[in-house]
Every structure is written in C-alpha cells, then in structure tokens.
CSV table of C-alpha atoms and ligand atoms in Angstrom, one decimal:
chain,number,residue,atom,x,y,z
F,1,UNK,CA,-25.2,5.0,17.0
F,2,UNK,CA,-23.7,2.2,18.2
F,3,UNK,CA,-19.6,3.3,19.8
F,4,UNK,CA,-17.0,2.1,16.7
F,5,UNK,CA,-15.0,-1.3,18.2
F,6,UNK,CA,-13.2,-2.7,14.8
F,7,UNK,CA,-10.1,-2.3,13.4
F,8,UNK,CA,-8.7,-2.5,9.6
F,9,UNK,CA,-5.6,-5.6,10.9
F,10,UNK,CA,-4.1,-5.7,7.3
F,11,UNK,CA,-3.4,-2.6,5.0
F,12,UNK,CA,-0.7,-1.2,3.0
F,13,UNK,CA,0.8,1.6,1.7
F,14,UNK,CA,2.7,2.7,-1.6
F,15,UNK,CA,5.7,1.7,-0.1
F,16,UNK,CA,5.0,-2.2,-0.9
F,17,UNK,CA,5.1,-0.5,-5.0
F,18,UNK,CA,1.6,-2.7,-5.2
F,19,UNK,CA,-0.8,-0.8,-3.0
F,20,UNK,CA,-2.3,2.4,-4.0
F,21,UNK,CA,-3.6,5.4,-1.7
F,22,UNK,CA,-2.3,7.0,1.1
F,23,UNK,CA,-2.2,6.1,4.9
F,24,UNK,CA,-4.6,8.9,5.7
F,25,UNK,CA,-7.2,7.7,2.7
F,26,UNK,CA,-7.5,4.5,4.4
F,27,UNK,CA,-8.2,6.2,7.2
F,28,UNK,CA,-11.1,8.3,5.7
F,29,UNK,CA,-12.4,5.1,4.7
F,30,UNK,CA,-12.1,3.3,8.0
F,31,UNK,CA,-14.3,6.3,9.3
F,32,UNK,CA,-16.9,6.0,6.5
F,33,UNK,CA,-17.3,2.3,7.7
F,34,UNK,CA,-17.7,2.5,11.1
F,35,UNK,CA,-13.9,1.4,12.8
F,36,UNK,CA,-12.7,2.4,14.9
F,37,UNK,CA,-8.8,2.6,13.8
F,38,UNK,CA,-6.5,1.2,11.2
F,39,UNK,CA,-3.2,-0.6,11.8
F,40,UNK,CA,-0.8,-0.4,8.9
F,41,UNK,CA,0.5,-3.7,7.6
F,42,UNK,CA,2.7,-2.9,5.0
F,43,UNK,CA,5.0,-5.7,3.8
F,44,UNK,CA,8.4,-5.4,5.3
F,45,UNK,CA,12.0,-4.8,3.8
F,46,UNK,CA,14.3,-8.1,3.2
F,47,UNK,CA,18.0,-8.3,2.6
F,48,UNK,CA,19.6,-9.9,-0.5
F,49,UNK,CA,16.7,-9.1,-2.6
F,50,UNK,CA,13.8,-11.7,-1.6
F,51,UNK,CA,10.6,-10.4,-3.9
F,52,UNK,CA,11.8,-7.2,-3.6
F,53,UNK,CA,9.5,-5.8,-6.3
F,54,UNK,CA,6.5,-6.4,-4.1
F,55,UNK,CA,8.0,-4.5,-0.8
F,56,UNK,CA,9.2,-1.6,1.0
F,57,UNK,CA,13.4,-0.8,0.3
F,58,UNK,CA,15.2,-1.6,3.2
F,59,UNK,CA,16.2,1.9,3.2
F,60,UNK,CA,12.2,3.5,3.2
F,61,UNK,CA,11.8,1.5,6.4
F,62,UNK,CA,12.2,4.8,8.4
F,63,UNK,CA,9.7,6.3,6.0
F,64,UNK,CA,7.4,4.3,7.0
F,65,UNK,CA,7.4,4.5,10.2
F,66,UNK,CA,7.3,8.2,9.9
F,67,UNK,CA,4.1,8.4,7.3
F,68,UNK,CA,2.5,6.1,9.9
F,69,UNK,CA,3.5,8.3,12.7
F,70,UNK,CA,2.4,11.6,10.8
F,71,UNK,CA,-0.9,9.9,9.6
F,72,UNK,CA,-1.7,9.1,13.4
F,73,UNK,CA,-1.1,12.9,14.2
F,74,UNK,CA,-3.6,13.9,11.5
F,75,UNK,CA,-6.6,11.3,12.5
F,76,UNK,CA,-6.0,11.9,16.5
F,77,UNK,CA,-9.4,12.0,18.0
F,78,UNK,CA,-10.9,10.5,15.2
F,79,UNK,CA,-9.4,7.3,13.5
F,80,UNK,CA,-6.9,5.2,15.8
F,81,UNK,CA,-3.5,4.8,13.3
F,82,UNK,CA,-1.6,2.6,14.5
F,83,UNK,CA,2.1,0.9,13.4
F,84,UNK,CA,2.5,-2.5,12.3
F,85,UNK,CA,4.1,-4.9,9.5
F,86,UNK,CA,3.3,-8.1,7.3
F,87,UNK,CA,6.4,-10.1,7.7
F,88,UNK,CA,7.6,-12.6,5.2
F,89,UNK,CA,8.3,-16.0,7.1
F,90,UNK,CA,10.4,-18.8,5.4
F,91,UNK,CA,12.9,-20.7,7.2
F,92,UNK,CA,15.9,-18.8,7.7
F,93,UNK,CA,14.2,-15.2,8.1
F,94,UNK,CA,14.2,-15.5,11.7
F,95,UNK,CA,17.4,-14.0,12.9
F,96,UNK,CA,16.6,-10.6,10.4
F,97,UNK,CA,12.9,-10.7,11.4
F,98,UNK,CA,13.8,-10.4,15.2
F,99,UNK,CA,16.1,-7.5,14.7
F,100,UNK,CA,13.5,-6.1,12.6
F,101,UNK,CA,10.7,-6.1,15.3
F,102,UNK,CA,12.8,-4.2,17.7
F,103,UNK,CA,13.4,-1.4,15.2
F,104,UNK,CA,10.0,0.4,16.1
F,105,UNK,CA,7.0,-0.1,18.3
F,106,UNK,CA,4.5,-2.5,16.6
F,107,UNK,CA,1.3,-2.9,17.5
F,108,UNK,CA,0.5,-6.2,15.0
F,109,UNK,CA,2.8,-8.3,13.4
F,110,UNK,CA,1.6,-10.1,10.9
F,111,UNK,CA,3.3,-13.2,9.6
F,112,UNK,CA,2.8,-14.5,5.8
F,113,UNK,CA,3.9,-17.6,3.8
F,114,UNK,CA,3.8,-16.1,0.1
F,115,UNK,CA,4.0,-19.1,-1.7
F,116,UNK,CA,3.3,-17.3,-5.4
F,117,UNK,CA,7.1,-15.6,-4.3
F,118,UNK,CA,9.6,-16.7,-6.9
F,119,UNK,CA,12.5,-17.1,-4.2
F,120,UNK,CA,10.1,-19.3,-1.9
F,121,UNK,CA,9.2,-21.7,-5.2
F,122,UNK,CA,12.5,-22.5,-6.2
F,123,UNK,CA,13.2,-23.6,-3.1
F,124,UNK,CA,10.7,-25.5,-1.7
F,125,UNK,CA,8.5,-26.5,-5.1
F,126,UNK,CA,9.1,-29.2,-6.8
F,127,UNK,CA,6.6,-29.7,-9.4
F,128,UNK,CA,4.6,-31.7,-7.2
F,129,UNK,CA,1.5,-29.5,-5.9
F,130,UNK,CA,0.5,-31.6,-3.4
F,131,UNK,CA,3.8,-31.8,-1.5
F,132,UNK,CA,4.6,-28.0,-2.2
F,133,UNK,CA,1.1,-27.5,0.2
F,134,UNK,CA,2.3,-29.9,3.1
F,135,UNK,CA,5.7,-27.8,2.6
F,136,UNK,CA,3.2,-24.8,3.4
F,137,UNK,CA,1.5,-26.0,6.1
F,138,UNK,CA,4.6,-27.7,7.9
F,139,UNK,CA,6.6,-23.8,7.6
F,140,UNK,CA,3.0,-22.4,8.5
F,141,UNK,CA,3.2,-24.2,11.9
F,142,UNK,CA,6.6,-23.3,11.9
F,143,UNK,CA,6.3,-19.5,11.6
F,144,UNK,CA,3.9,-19.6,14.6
F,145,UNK,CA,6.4,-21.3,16.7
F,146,UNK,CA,9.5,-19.2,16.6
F,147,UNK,CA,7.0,-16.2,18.4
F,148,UNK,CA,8.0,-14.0,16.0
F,149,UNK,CA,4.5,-13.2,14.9
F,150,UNK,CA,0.9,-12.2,16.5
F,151,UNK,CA,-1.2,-13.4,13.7
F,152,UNK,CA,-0.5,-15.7,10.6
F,153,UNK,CA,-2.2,-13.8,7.7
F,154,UNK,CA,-4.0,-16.0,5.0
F,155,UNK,CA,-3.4,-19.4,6.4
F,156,UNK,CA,-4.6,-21.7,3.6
F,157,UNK,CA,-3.3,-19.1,0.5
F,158,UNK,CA,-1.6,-21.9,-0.9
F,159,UNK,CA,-4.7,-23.3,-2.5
F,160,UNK,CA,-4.9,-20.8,-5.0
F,161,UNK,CA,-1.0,-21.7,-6.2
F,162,UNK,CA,-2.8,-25.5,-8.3
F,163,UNK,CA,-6.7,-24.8,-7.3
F,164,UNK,CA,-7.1,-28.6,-9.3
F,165,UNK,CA,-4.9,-30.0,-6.7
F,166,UNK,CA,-7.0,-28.4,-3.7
F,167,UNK,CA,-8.4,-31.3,-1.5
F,168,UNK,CA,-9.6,-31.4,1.7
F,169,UNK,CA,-9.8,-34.7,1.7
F,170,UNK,CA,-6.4,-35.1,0.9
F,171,UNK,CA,-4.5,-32.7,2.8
F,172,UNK,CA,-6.9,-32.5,5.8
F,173,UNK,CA,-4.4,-34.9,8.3
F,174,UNK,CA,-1.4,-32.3,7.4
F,175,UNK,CA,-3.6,-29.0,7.8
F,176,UNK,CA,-4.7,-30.5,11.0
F,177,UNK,CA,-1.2,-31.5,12.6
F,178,UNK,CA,-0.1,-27.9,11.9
F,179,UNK,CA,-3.2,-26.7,13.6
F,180,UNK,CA,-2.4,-28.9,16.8
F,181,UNK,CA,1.2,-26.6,16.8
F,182,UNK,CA,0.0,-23.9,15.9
F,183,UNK,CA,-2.8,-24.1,19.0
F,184,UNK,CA,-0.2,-24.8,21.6
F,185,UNK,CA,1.4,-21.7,20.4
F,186,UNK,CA,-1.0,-19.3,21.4
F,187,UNK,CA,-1.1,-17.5,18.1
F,188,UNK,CA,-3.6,-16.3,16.3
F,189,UNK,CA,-4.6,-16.8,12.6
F,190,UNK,CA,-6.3,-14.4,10.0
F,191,UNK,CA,-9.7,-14.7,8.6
F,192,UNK,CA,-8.3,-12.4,5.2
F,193,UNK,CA,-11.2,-11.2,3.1
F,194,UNK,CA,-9.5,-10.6,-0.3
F,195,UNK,CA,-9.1,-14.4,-0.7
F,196,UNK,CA,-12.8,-14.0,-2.5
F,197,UNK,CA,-11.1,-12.4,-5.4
F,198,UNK,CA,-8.5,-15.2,-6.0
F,199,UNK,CA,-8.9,-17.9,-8.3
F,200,UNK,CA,-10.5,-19.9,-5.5
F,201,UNK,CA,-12.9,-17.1,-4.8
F,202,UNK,CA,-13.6,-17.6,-1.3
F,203,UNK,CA,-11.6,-15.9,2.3
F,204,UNK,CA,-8.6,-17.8,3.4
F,205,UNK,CA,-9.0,-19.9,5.2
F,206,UNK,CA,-12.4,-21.4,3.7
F,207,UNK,CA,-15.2,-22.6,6.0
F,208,UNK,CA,-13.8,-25.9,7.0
F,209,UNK,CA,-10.3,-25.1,8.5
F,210,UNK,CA,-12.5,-22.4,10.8
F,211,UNK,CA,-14.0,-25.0,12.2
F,212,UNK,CA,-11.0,-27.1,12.9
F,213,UNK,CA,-9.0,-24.5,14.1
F,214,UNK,CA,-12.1,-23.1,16.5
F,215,UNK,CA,-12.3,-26.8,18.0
F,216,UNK,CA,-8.7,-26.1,18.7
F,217,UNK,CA,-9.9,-22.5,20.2
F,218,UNK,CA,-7.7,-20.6,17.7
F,219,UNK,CA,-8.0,-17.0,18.0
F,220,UNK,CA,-9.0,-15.1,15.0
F,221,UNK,CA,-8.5,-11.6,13.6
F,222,UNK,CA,-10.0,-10.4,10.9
F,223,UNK,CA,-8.3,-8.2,8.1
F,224,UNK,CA,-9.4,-7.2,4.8
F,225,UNK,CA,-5.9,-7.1,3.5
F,226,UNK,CA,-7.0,-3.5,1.5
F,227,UNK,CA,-3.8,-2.6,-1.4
F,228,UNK,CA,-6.8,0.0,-2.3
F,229,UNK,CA,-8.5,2.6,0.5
F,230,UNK,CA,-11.8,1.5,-0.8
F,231,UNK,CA,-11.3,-2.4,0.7
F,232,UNK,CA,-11.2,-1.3,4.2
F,233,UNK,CA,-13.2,-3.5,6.2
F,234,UNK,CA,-14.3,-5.0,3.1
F,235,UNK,CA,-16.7,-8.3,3.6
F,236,UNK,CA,-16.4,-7.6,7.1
F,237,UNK,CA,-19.8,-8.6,7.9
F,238,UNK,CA,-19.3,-12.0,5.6
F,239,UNK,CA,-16.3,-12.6,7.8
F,240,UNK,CA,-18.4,-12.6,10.9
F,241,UNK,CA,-21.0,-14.3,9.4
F,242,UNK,CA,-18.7,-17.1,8.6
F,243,UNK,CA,-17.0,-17.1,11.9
F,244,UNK,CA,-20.6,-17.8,13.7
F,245,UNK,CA,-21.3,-20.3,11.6
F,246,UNK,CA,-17.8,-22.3,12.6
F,247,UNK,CA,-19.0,-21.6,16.3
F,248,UNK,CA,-16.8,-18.4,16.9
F,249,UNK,CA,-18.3,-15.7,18.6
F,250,UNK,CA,-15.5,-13.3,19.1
F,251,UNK,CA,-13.0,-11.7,17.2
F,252,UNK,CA,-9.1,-10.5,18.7
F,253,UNK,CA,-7.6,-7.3,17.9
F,254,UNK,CA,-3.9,-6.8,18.9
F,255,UNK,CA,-2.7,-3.0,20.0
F,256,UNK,CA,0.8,-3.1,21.7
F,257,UNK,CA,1.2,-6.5,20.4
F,258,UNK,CA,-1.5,-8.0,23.3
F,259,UNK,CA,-4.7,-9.5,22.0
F,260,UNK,CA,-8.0,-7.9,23.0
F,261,UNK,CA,-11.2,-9.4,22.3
F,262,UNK,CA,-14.4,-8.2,20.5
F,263,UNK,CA,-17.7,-9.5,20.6
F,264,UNK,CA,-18.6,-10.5,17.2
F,265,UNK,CA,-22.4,-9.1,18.1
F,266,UNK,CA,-21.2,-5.5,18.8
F,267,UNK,CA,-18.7,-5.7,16.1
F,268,UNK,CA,-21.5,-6.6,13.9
F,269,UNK,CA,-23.4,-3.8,15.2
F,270,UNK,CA,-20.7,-1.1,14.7
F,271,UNK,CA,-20.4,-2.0,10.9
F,272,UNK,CA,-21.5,1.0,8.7
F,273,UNK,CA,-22.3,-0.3,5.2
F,274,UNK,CA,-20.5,1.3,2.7
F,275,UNK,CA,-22.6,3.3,-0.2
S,1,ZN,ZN1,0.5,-7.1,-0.9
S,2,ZN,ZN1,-1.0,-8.0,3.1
C-alpha cells in the first residue's frame, strides 16, 4: 500500500457552534481515507462580537488548543493532529489577528473573506453585486499582503453571495489584478471542496481562476473544509483532477507554518476511497 502523504488543511470542531463531531472522529476518518494527518482549522475568536454565532468564544480559545493537543496525544503514531485556525480577514482585523497568531503554535493559518457575514455586508455591500465582488477580490489581495496568513481559503466564495451576477467575463480584469498581488506575495490559495454544495455547485475557485493563478505559479493546498467527520478528504481526487487539468502537478501542505510540496501522482495514489 502505497505510504499515506495527504493532509485534511481545513476542519472544524464544535467550538465554531456549526460543525459537528469531535477532533478525534475526524481523525478516524482521515485514517479510513488514506491521510496521513489532519490539521484543525477551526474558525477563530473575534472581539466586539463580529459573527460570533458562527465561532469559537474568545474565552474557549484555550479549549481549543487543549482538545487539539489531547486529540494529537490520542492518534500519536497513527493520524498526524496538528493545530491550526481559519482566520476572519477584513480590513482592520490585523492588529488582533497578529496577537492572535502568537498565542499558540500553528501549523496553518488559514485566511477567509466571509462575505455571507452580516458585519462584513453592512459595511462593504451596497446593493450593487458587482462592486461588492471587486470589494472581495481587492480585500482578498489584501489579506494576502499583510503576511498574516499561509493560505487564503475559498478564494472566489463570493460568487455564490448573487450567482446571476457571476461573470467571468465581467470581473476577470479585477480577479486577475488581485492575483498579480497576491503572486508576489508568496502565498498560497485553497482549492476548497465544499464549494460543490453551494448554490454555484462547483469548488472555489472554479476551473478558470486555477488556471490564471497557476500561470502566476500560485501554490495550492487543498482542503475539504469538513463541519461533519464524514467530509474528510472529501472530492479529494476531483480536486486533483481539476488541478492537472489547470497544468498543476503538485499540491503544498504547510506544518510549522513552512510549505512542503506533494506530488499530485503519489497523492493520488495514497487516496483510499471511501465505502
Ligand atoms: Zn464554518
Ligand atoms: Zn472553514
């Protein structure tokens, strides 16, 4: 068999209050499907109340930490657990976000434009769809350059917000001036499997910002983004599918917060299909 070489980059925990399933289910899962760890994403506290029915308490953050901890102790030898977070980016989260990363040791720090949040619309939409997605992509670039973040999770999620407004055509120049900062930044972006079950039913990014940002030699990590144990990995052979098709063939991983690359042959090998 061949030796396990993926990781789950995006998970949570009941924490977030909208993710089911222990730390150590996930886990079993991962095992089941062939990785060879996890790293726990859950999404991270915020002062003053921004969405904070979809994330951990400010006061849980230690919790969290510990569960991971524990639930690392428990799969030693087996599943690799590690620690990370799915940060919230929107201008002005910097200064708490920095403080934040020092507070444990992360492995992956994922950074997320929610643009569903309540707190983000009100104050960056307008009514008007089209400039509420250059809003995105302008912030998206922007999260990648204050170097707060390893990987920007769900890059084009704002297209499921007005799919009607959606159009390449139309918003390719601005998707592709963030991906020119984004490049010269170094830092990776997320091919997230659960975008297939959002109103635009296919992984975010779609097909045709792959492409633009592998001509820009983007690295990408994949994550299914599992709020149930059961979507660990899930689509992960879709993913890589799709990834070879845009002329990718490798995936990165981060531990310790340093990128590592995987073959996307051997990770394609390693898969286990679930049953
Ligand atoms: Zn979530
Ligand atoms: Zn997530």
């Amino acid at each position: 068999m061949p030796s396990p070489v993926l990781y789950e980059s995006h998970m949570h925990t009941p924490l977030c209050k909208h993710a089911v399933g222990s730390p150590s289910e996930y886990a079993a899962y991962a095992e089941k499907r062939g990785l060879k760890g996890i790293i726990v994403t859950c999404h991270n506290p915020i002062p003053a109340g921004y969405s904070a029915n979809v994330r951990m308490d400010m006061d849980e953050f230690d919790l969290y930490v510990d569960l991971v901890e524990k639930t690392r102790q428990e799969w030693k030898g087996r599943i690799d657990v590690r620690l990370g977070l799915e940060c919230d980016y929107f201008p002005g989260a910097e200064l708490w976000l920095e403080k934040l990363h020092t507070k444990a040791d992360f492995h992956h720090i994922l950074g997320s434009i929610h643009p569903q949040v309540e707190e983000y619309q009100e104050r960056f939409f307008n009514g008007n769809s089209f400039e509420y997605q250059k809003i995105y992509f302008s912030h998206l670039a922007e999260s990648a350059e204050t170097g707060l973040f390893d990987t920007l999770s769900h890059p084009d999620l704002i297209k499921n917000i007005s799919p009607s407004e959606w159009d390449k055509n139309r918003i390719l120049d601005h998707v592709r001036t963030a991906l020119d900062r984004i490049a010269k930044t170094g830092v990776s972006m997320e091919l997230n499997t659960s975008g297939c079950q959002k109103v635009i039913p296919e992984m975010n990014p779609g097909a045709w910002i792959l492409k633009e940002m592998h001509q820009r030699d983007i690295p990408v990590v994949i994550g299914a983004d599992a709020h149930v144990p059961t979507r660990v990995a899930d689509k992960y052979l879709e993913a890589l599918t799709i990834l070879e098709e845009c002329g990718y063939d490798k995936i990165g991983c981060f531990l310790e917060r340093k990128r590592t690359e995987i073959s996307i042959t051997q990770a394609r090998r390693s898969l286990i299909e679930p049953t």
